[in-house]
XYZ file of C-alpha atoms in Angstrom:
676
model
C 84.764 158.656 91.137
C 84.611 156.708 87.830
C 81.725 154.245 88.081
C 80.739 151.430 85.845
C 77.179 150.042 85.715
C 76.430 146.508 84.448
C 72.876 145.344 83.841
C 72.069 141.595 83.636
C 69.269 140.087 81.496
C 69.253 136.933 83.658
C 67.899 135.170 80.580
C 64.355 136.401 80.508
C 64.030 136.643 84.311
C 64.813 140.319 84.231
C 64.695 141.207 80.500
C 61.063 140.100 80.087
C 59.888 142.817 82.509
C 62.677 145.377 82.549
C 63.990 147.181 79.547
C 67.622 146.390 80.255
C 69.092 148.309 77.252
C 67.155 151.427 78.223
C 68.246 151.027 81.819
C 71.896 150.820 80.857
C 71.563 153.948 78.687
C 69.595 155.956 81.261
C 72.030 155.418 84.123
C 74.856 156.650 81.840
C 72.907 159.606 80.513
C 71.381 160.722 83.801
C 74.560 160.685 85.819
C 77.075 161.917 83.303
C 75.184 164.661 81.490
C 72.026 165.070 83.540
C 68.572 164.793 81.893
C 68.951 163.837 78.292
C 66.711 163.270 75.328
C 69.184 161.003 73.565
C 67.546 157.760 72.381
C 68.889 154.559 73.815
C 71.777 152.918 71.915
C 72.153 149.294 71.055
C 73.508 146.931 73.711
C 76.193 147.084 75.027
C 76.120 150.870 75.417
C 79.362 152.588 76.274
C 79.661 156.245 77.091
C 82.167 158.620 75.470
C 85.330 158.956 77.450
C 85.084 161.223 80.433
C 87.710 163.127 82.351
C 88.918 161.637 85.635
C 87.540 164.603 87.528
C 83.903 163.671 86.654
C 82.552 161.760 89.623
C 79.897 159.805 87.697
C 79.060 156.832 85.556
C 81.625 156.546 82.776
C 80.642 153.071 81.487
C 77.364 151.148 81.232
C 76.473 147.912 79.525
C 73.911 145.125 79.580
C 74.668 141.452 79.118
C 72.734 138.206 78.948
C 74.256 136.463 82.000
C 76.710 138.563 84.031
C 77.404 135.681 86.405
C 78.715 133.585 83.461
C 82.354 133.614 82.468
C 81.739 136.096 79.601
C 79.880 138.487 81.877
C 82.605 138.403 84.484
C 85.198 139.058 81.811
C 83.238 142.082 80.668
C 83.391 143.517 84.182
C 87.111 142.889 84.660
C 87.978 144.284 81.212
C 85.890 147.375 81.823
C 87.517 148.027 85.184
C 90.970 147.876 83.601
C 90.166 149.714 80.377
C 88.159 152.589 81.879
C 89.940 152.879 85.203
C 86.776 152.204 87.173
C 86.876 153.080 90.858
C 83.423 151.692 91.657
C 81.084 149.107 90.149
C 77.341 148.662 90.289
C 75.813 145.386 89.088
C 72.063 145.453 88.388
C 71.135 141.796 88.692
C 69.716 139.316 91.173
C 69.847 139.298 94.982
C 73.305 139.830 96.561
C 72.727 136.501 98.358
C 73.056 134.748 95.018
C 76.167 136.203 93.360
C 77.680 139.006 95.451
C 80.729 136.860 96.111
C 81.011 136.063 92.399
C 81.082 139.646 91.327
C 83.355 140.717 94.134
C 85.942 138.152 93.072
C 85.695 139.418 89.511
C 86.333 142.992 90.678
C 89.239 141.845 92.849
C 90.845 140.048 89.866
C 90.858 143.373 88.032
C 92.587 145.149 90.923
C 89.496 146.869 92.428
C 88.792 146.578 96.099
C 85.840 144.088 96.162
C 83.931 146.179 98.707
C 83.691 149.008 96.190
C 81.088 146.954 94.286
C 77.389 147.282 94.896
C 74.501 145.199 93.690
C 71.090 146.611 92.786
C 68.565 143.776 93.086
C 66.404 144.313 90.059
C 65.214 140.705 89.835
C 63.603 139.744 93.165
C 62.700 143.331 94.043
C 61.638 144.413 90.588
C 61.055 142.119 87.640
C 59.604 139.277 89.752
C 57.052 141.509 91.454
C 55.895 143.732 88.620
C 53.938 142.960 85.478
C 53.998 146.423 83.854
C 57.257 146.898 81.946
C 57.411 150.679 82.230
C 56.798 150.584 85.986
C 59.376 147.854 86.397
C 61.956 149.756 84.346
C 61.333 152.961 86.302
C 61.778 151.108 89.590
C 64.905 149.427 88.314
C 66.336 152.832 87.443
C 65.581 154.043 90.996
C 67.324 151.043 92.523
C 70.333 151.601 90.213
C 70.469 155.309 91.234
C 70.454 154.334 94.921
C 73.238 151.811 94.395
C 75.355 154.397 92.481
C 74.870 156.928 95.267
C 76.014 154.334 97.814
C 79.054 153.124 95.883
C 80.255 156.751 95.509
C 80.810 156.831 99.283
C 82.309 153.339 99.470
C 85.702 152.964 101.122
C 88.178 150.127 100.574
C 87.671 147.431 103.230
C 90.124 144.706 104.132
C 89.254 141.443 105.822
C 91.007 140.249 108.960
C 92.148 136.775 110.026
C 91.570 134.420 112.933
C 93.054 131.013 113.692
C 91.124 127.716 113.496
C 90.809 125.198 116.345
C 91.144 121.785 114.761
C 88.265 120.166 116.626
C 84.513 119.751 115.899
C 81.509 119.594 118.188
C 78.530 117.536 116.991
C 75.331 118.045 119.066
C 72.995 115.076 118.810
C 73.796 111.340 118.593
C 71.172 110.125 116.162
C 71.977 108.877 112.673
C 72.629 112.438 111.486
C 75.077 113.228 114.283
C 76.789 109.863 113.982
C 77.278 110.216 110.201
C 78.580 113.813 110.488
C 80.949 112.784 113.330
C 82.334 109.779 111.371
C 82.942 111.807 108.218
C 84.783 114.569 110.115
C 86.774 112.032 112.090
C 87.719 110.120 108.877
C 89.179 113.344 107.582
C 91.579 113.311 110.493
C 90.023 115.811 112.897
C 89.008 115.332 116.503
C 85.257 115.234 117.171
C 83.212 115.458 120.378
C 79.801 113.810 119.925
C 77.301 114.933 122.570
C 74.050 113.041 123.167
C 71.587 113.855 125.933
C 70.337 110.282 126.419
C 72.478 107.416 127.825
C 73.133 105.962 124.364
C 73.695 107.175 120.847
C 71.323 105.952 118.092
C 68.402 108.347 118.303
C 64.971 107.564 116.860
C 66.387 105.252 114.195
C 67.354 102.770 116.940
C 63.644 102.387 117.741
C 62.638 101.450 114.204
C 62.066 97.903 112.971
C 62.476 98.197 109.174
C 63.283 101.052 106.832
C 61.475 101.974 103.597
C 61.506 101.350 100.705
C 63.866 98.389 101.003
C 62.504 96.898 104.229
C 65.944 96.203 105.562
C 66.562 95.951 109.251
C 67.099 99.377 110.873
C 69.352 98.039 113.630
C 71.486 96.169 111.098
C 72.265 99.484 109.392
C 72.611 101.658 112.479
C 74.375 99.415 114.999
C 77.664 99.085 113.040
C 77.865 102.864 112.700
C 77.206 103.294 116.458
C 80.051 100.814 117.267
C 82.291 102.553 114.690
C 81.655 105.927 116.267
C 82.389 104.646 119.735
C 85.632 102.936 118.724
C 86.995 105.634 116.369
C 90.244 107.100 117.640
C 89.181 110.650 116.631
C 85.726 110.561 118.262
C 85.011 111.223 121.940
C 81.483 110.235 123.016
C 79.730 112.300 125.659
C 76.471 110.440 126.285
C 74.040 111.422 128.980
C 75.397 114.867 128.471
C 74.127 118.295 127.358
C 75.732 121.460 125.952
C 75.124 124.179 128.505
C 76.920 127.129 126.951
C 78.525 128.208 123.678
C 80.668 131.259 123.182
C 83.059 132.478 120.531
C 83.024 132.509 116.762
C 83.902 130.408 113.723
C 87.284 128.829 114.204
C 87.264 129.477 117.938
C 84.082 128.382 119.697
C 84.171 127.521 123.403
C 81.485 125.097 124.639
C 80.673 123.953 128.143
C 79.326 120.389 128.307
C 77.564 119.009 131.371
C 78.251 115.300 131.763
C 75.426 114.108 134.000
C 76.285 111.614 136.737
C 75.421 108.107 135.576
C 76.030 106.581 138.966
C 78.093 103.930 137.186
C 81.820 103.972 136.492
C 82.065 103.388 132.688
C 85.594 102.133 132.897
C 84.769 99.448 135.498
C 81.364 98.312 134.181
C 81.322 95.084 132.171
C 77.700 95.332 131.084
C 76.727 92.057 132.790
C 73.302 93.276 133.858
C 73.406 91.887 137.462
C 72.564 95.351 138.818
C 69.394 95.528 136.696
C 68.171 92.206 138.021
C 68.764 93.287 141.619
C 66.895 96.609 141.347
C 63.463 96.424 143.133
C 62.040 99.384 141.212
C 60.755 97.541 138.120
C 57.619 99.408 137.023
C 59.041 102.578 135.528
C 57.718 103.271 131.963
C 60.447 102.547 129.422
C 61.027 105.555 127.192
C 62.704 103.490 124.465
C 59.615 101.260 124.243
C 57.371 104.349 124.060
C 55.996 103.500 127.492
C 54.602 100.098 126.402
C 56.988 98.224 128.685
C 58.665 98.848 132.011
C 62.239 99.170 133.117
C 64.211 99.321 136.386
C 65.634 102.435 138.068
C 69.086 101.399 136.926
C 68.804 100.548 133.274
C 70.405 100.174 129.832
C 68.190 101.914 127.233
C 68.250 98.972 124.764
C 70.224 95.795 124.078
C 72.517 97.374 121.435
C 73.126 100.581 123.380
C 76.466 102.348 122.966
C 77.939 102.609 125.461
C 76.474 99.436 126.888
C 76.635 100.743 130.377
C 73.700 101.259 132.796
C 72.598 104.620 134.165
C 70.751 105.268 137.461
C 67.505 107.201 137.080
C 67.748 109.430 140.205
C 64.118 110.462 139.966
C 63.004 106.828 140.600
C 65.931 105.299 142.431
C 64.960 104.385 146.024
C 68.409 105.343 147.368
C 68.185 108.891 145.938
C 64.568 109.247 147.067
C 64.821 108.002 150.642
C 68.456 107.021 151.242
C 67.765 103.304 151.336
C 68.304 100.258 149.069
C 71.696 100.092 147.257
C 70.894 96.526 146.085
C 72.474 97.158 142.724
C 75.728 98.068 144.456
C 75.764 94.811 146.313
C 75.079 92.853 143.127
C 77.822 94.550 141.087
C 80.943 92.345 141.210
C 83.272 94.852 139.407
C 82.253 97.512 141.970
C 81.242 99.919 139.207
C 78.239 101.468 141.006
C 79.137 104.834 142.455
C 76.338 106.756 144.160
C 78.691 109.667 144.941
C 79.140 110.586 141.362
C 78.357 114.264 140.550
C 77.755 116.116 137.319
C 80.934 117.138 135.580
C 81.452 120.347 133.529
C 83.848 120.142 130.601
C 85.000 123.221 128.666
C 86.489 122.635 125.248
C 87.374 124.762 122.186
C 86.053 123.933 118.733
C 86.540 125.255 115.238
C 83.063 124.248 114.013
C 79.782 123.010 115.389
C 77.249 120.638 113.759
C 73.670 120.714 115.102
C 71.846 117.417 114.732
C 69.295 117.707 117.502
C 66.642 115.494 115.904
C 62.839 115.418 116.362
C 59.933 114.256 118.465
C 56.406 113.216 117.528
C 53.935 115.859 118.620
C 51.891 115.351 121.785
C 48.332 114.181 120.930
C 46.571 115.800 123.834
C 44.694 118.191 121.548
C 43.393 115.361 119.334
C 40.829 113.840 121.708
C 38.545 112.702 118.881
C 41.009 109.803 118.172
C 40.794 108.487 121.723
C 44.544 108.068 122.112
C 44.512 108.668 125.847
C 41.225 106.783 126.376
C 41.956 103.478 124.628
C 45.025 101.242 124.758
C 44.389 100.071 121.203
C 44.913 103.546 119.743
C 48.669 103.867 119.345
C 51.132 106.067 117.493
C 53.337 104.950 114.579
C 56.427 104.913 116.790
C 54.644 102.642 119.261
C 53.677 100.385 116.338
C 57.391 100.199 115.415
C 58.148 98.772 118.822
C 55.287 96.247 118.612
C 56.686 94.806 115.369
C 60.355 94.943 116.481
C 61.903 91.685 117.507
C 63.510 93.395 120.480
C 60.208 95.139 121.395
C 57.814 94.466 124.293
C 55.980 91.701 122.353
C 59.034 90.108 120.774
C 58.011 91.297 117.335
C 54.486 89.848 117.487
C 51.688 92.193 116.411
C 49.435 92.019 119.515
C 46.766 94.428 120.696
C 47.993 96.260 123.823
C 44.563 95.789 125.531
C 44.241 91.988 125.412
C 47.279 90.585 123.582
C 45.216 89.328 120.599
C 46.298 89.507 116.943
C 44.102 92.255 115.408
C 41.865 91.164 112.568
C 41.544 94.703 111.193
C 44.075 97.595 111.531
C 43.211 101.181 110.674
C 45.877 103.781 109.944
C 45.028 107.498 110.170
C 47.359 109.799 108.270
C 48.253 113.454 108.911
C 47.402 113.591 112.608
C 48.657 117.073 113.322
C 50.352 117.519 109.956
C 49.061 120.012 107.363
C 46.853 121.341 110.101
C 45.711 124.941 109.700
C 44.369 125.100 113.286
C 46.497 125.806 116.351
C 46.341 122.121 117.364
C 48.856 120.813 114.908
C 51.511 121.807 112.423
C 51.008 123.602 109.084
C 53.703 121.613 107.304
C 53.782 118.104 105.842
C 55.828 115.713 108.015
C 57.147 114.118 104.831
C 57.828 110.598 106.098
C 54.331 109.494 107.271
C 52.939 108.313 103.972
C 55.889 106.053 103.402
C 56.196 104.526 106.884
C 52.475 103.891 106.922
C 52.829 101.911 103.659
C 55.717 100.118 105.306
C 53.628 99.255 108.352
C 50.753 98.030 106.187
C 53.085 95.748 104.212
C 54.672 94.343 107.410
C 51.205 93.478 108.768
C 50.140 91.742 105.533
C 53.387 89.755 105.373
C 53.004 88.448 108.929
C 49.200 88.191 108.921
C 47.805 88.009 105.430
C 44.293 87.489 106.803
C 44.349 90.865 108.640
C 42.404 93.645 106.916
C 44.324 96.890 106.635
C 42.832 100.279 105.731
C 44.534 103.686 105.529
C 42.714 107.026 105.793
C 44.649 109.745 104.006
C 44.365 113.343 102.739
C 46.926 112.947 99.949
C 49.499 110.256 99.374
C 52.943 111.817 98.921
C 55.735 109.691 97.571
C 58.500 111.982 96.316
C 61.616 109.819 96.799
C 63.424 107.213 94.731
C 61.315 104.012 94.449
C 58.741 105.505 96.888
C 55.796 105.435 94.445
C 56.571 101.835 93.500
C 56.611 100.961 97.249
C 53.211 102.591 97.824
C 51.744 100.865 94.771
C 53.123 97.560 96.039
C 51.167 98.005 99.297
C 47.928 98.562 97.304
C 48.330 96.140 94.434
C 50.400 93.343 95.786
C 49.109 93.281 99.392
C 45.600 94.615 98.993
C 45.854 97.484 101.472
C 42.741 99.706 101.124
C 43.385 103.461 100.913
C 40.391 105.611 101.715
C 40.627 109.323 100.843
C 38.974 111.041 103.814
C 39.349 112.234 107.306
C 38.339 110.364 110.451
C 35.945 112.315 112.596
C 35.962 110.117 115.645
C 37.313 106.872 117.145
C 34.980 105.361 119.780
C 35.656 102.403 122.024
C 32.827 99.848 121.619
C 32.594 96.362 123.157
C 36.329 95.717 123.073
C 36.714 97.109 119.584
C 36.961 100.546 118.033
C 34.344 102.254 115.863
C 35.615 104.513 113.117
C 33.409 107.380 111.980
C 34.805 109.093 108.897
C 34.051 110.683 105.476
C 34.956 108.927 102.235
C 35.654 111.844 99.900
C 35.817 109.714 96.708
C 32.488 108.031 97.455
C 31.105 111.276 98.798
C 29.554 109.647 101.795
C 29.973 108.632 105.435
C 32.182 105.678 106.343
C 31.463 103.674 109.447
C 33.451 100.576 110.351
C 34.669 98.559 113.345
C 38.416 97.888 113.785
C 40.698 96.220 116.345
C 43.711 98.557 116.278
C 44.151 102.256 115.244
C 47.589 103.583 114.391
C 48.009 107.424 114.325
C 50.666 108.959 112.061
C 51.526 111.880 114.395
C 53.280 114.913 113.009
C 56.929 115.511 113.841
C 58.408 118.601 115.398
C 61.920 119.662 116.445
C 63.199 118.139 119.639
C 62.534 120.076 122.799
C 66.183 121.144 123.071
C 66.370 122.657 119.581
C 65.173 126.092 120.697
C 67.731 126.235 123.486
C 70.539 125.096 121.207
C 69.491 127.708 118.627
C 69.793 130.455 121.232
C 73.205 129.241 122.363
C 74.510 129.072 118.804
C 72.829 132.363 117.724
C 71.392 130.220 114.909
C 67.980 131.415 113.667
C 64.993 129.107 113.603
C 61.919 129.247 111.385
C 58.286 129.800 112.568
C 57.978 126.064 113.178
C 61.108 125.848 115.370
C 63.368 124.064 112.845
C 66.857 125.505 112.474
C 67.026 127.768 109.402
C 69.578 127.345 106.659
C 71.614 130.352 105.485
C 70.171 129.907 101.978
C 67.636 127.236 101.055
C 69.263 126.447 97.687
C 72.893 127.538 97.781
C 73.720 126.992 101.512
C 71.284 124.284 102.639
C 73.442 122.870 105.504
C 74.866 126.144 106.788
C 73.404 128.338 109.521
C 73.433 132.137 109.288
C 76.032 131.878 112.041
C 79.425 131.171 110.462
C 80.887 127.847 111.526
C 77.527 126.334 112.573
C 76.124 123.631 110.367
C 72.795 121.801 110.336
C 71.672 118.340 109.408
C 68.843 115.858 109.919
C 65.433 116.714 111.339
C 66.869 119.666 113.249
C 66.549 121.451 109.915
C 63.162 120.029 108.824
C 61.311 116.776 108.162
C 63.266 114.239 106.088
C 63.791 110.501 105.730
C 66.930 108.516 106.577
C 68.715 108.663 103.223
C 68.194 112.431 103.017
C 69.320 112.800 106.589
C 72.539 110.855 105.978
C 73.263 112.801 102.777
C 72.751 116.117 104.588
C 74.913 114.961 107.499
C 77.787 114.170 105.103
C 77.285 117.511 103.397
C 77.466 119.343 106.755
C 80.604 117.333 107.627
C 82.149 118.346 104.251
C 81.509 121.980 104.931
C 82.923 121.630 108.452
C 86.048 119.879 107.124
C 86.581 122.740 104.694
C 86.964 125.102 107.616
C 88.996 122.716 109.799
C 91.535 122.256 106.994
C 92.454 125.886 107.091
C 94.958 127.393 109.544
C 93.373 130.785 109.332
C 90.020 132.179 108.279
C 89.375 135.429 106.516
C 86.754 137.555 108.315
C 84.071 139.724 106.752
C 85.097 143.433 107.061
C 81.484 144.640 106.836
C 81.176 144.798 110.573
C 80.196 147.409 113.141
C 82.722 149.954 114.381
C 82.422 152.442 117.228
C 83.708 156.001 117.086
C 85.349 156.365 120.503
C 85.088 160.149 120.340
C 81.272 159.944 120.064
C 80.603 156.879 122.251
C 79.094 157.813 125.662
C 79.345 154.267 127.063
C 75.585 153.808 127.549
C 75.838 150.120 126.552
C 72.576 149.939 124.600
C 74.371 148.292 121.727
C 75.674 145.549 124.023
C 72.159 144.394 124.871
C 70.908 144.693 121.254
C 73.596 142.560 119.670
C 72.248 139.044 119.074
C 75.762 137.607 118.517
C 77.400 138.867 121.726
C 80.012 140.739 119.617
C 79.987 143.982 121.608
C 81.582 144.525 125.007
C 82.236 147.550 127.212
C 85.754 148.693 127.904
C 86.843 150.641 130.889
C 85.652 150.205 134.460
C 84.762 153.789 135.261
C 82.580 156.170 133.337
C 83.153 157.344 130.625
C 83.618 153.960 129.051
C 83.485 152.964 125.430
C 82.398 149.845 123.573
C 84.504 147.438 121.559
C 83.307 145.250 118.673
C 84.708 141.764 118.140
C 84.895 141.681 114.308
C 85.104 137.871 114.255
C 81.768 137.618 116.062
C 79.969 140.531 114.379
C 77.681 139.468 111.561
C 77.007 143.014 110.290
C 73.284 142.997 111.103
C 73.329 146.725 111.975
C 71.120 146.460 115.031
C 73.684 148.294 117.151
C 73.935 151.159 114.680
C 70.202 151.681 114.772
C 70.101 151.543 118.565
C 73.020 153.909 119.244
C 71.632 157.255 120.522
C 74.836 159.188 119.978
C 75.506 157.980 116.421
C 78.859 156.519 117.487
C 78.176 153.032 116.127
C 78.425 152.651 112.354
C 78.474 149.732 109.976
C 81.411 149.488 107.580
C 80.139 149.082 104.031
C 76.692 150.338 105.105
C 77.499 153.543 106.841
C 74.959 156.191 107.874
C 76.199 158.421 105.091
C 75.795 155.654 102.495
C 72.255 154.769 103.579
C 71.284 158.414 103.624
C 72.730 158.911 100.143
C 70.645 155.959 98.890
C 67.502 157.445 100.355
C 68.263 160.845 98.836
C 68.859 159.222 95.435
C 65.494 157.491 95.620
C 63.622 160.654 96.686
C 65.225 163.205 94.351
């Protein structure tokens, strides 16, 4: 085989640590003539012509940026001029530019899967300081890649059709934006939300930073637009129970929970709510600071504006008596006989926008959250200042209904926490919404004293620093760098015991209201959704992107896209931007009639397969199935589902399962090249 080796400088990323000219010369010398004492030539170095029978490196060169147009042209020209049958590129990680180099090879008439990348940047130059050691290691990696490409066989991708429909899981602002963008492109969208109304956490907010515009004024029109869009079907009070299939052809089963109310008949008059005798159920939308009835509408602007019966608290479902709401309903929309409905639908793409929750504060007893009504979370504070909230927008202490004369905010409650109690990451939005809360207090009650305990103030967004400075300089909010050790109830007030790190001393004060900026975490359903979609999650439970820089809204599972806080902490503008990006990626698939599949998938040798089925259980993507009812049976790989992870090949006891493009022979040849 005639092989060409191309070594990239990557600016100084590789060249500063690896002698790229020497590497290009050594691979040519070592594989064409054996050990040689010839001194390295100037770059680019090209070998003398070799006969076609020599199965070795016949061309080698180094170049500043191989991924650039000039570098790609060098590769295509060399393939044509020297009749190359295999190519090795010594450069950065395959995750960065493997597709780039494969396309270049294909343009020159070489099968793209006869190109191999030796990662001499991340695995070599970035982890070594000694130039000789780094160059020696780079040579070893190049030798292994050459050994592998010698055994490469031409591979050809397959095709599968695309279902022109999208599934969006989660009805917050991220899910709504993604659904609207996909629907505007002309494709059908099913938007699934587990609560009775779309809107998510943004519906609970009063104002948004840094502009202090009304949250509902921004969100409500989008909610109405989503509900009325001809291409969007809302499935509220519903959950995705099962997902099967692959990109272009997913099948999802959606459970539409019984509302107990006929949506088509209901007029939203509210007579049933007034008739319900069960009136002391904590209202989830009001963060438990107000009560609701057993039949309820989550909030005034809910979409759909149709009640739902809470069967856990409804007297009829508990003891078979009552039905007062049914008697009060003039359109006869109440239907106690409703049962859950299962809907199965096919989709080409899936967008996960499952949102977030504030962490539980059970482990933070020092703040007295469960012991004192006047210690609240930031989300509860949002409802206190919201005109549609339990106090009509008036800032009143929950304990006695008085306007607080001093309010204390405590930042990073559970965020940046190295202990097992909280989360190790920054929740990103807390610094800004605390500044927002402080400004709102000072605007309504200028006489109220506001203090903020913080570790560090982080304001990375557009106009964020100016917003924070405005709170300090224009409104006189006092920021105290330090951590609160304890909050103690004392004679109807709260005593704060803390450390002031700038003053290097203890801080002791009395306050009327304490607001805790609790850390955020993925919603409880995110882990379940991740398993169904075979989408990996990180150590903190957020859905992981395929590549943090180049594929930030794509999951490792083809056809599954991520947006909003399902992927990590972010504010509303960033969430909306990511939702539109996910929608754009989804539209790119939906516009195609057929998709090209990756040929680097597992393949079973039927002559060697003993039908044990170990590979079936190992496969995380459900791509392997058994064929044949009686023993001996063999396994079959669905190439559209297979992601080429190689788990089945490692588990197969008979050696029947192999991975195309990464065969046993190729891996063994790489190991031999490294060891010899």
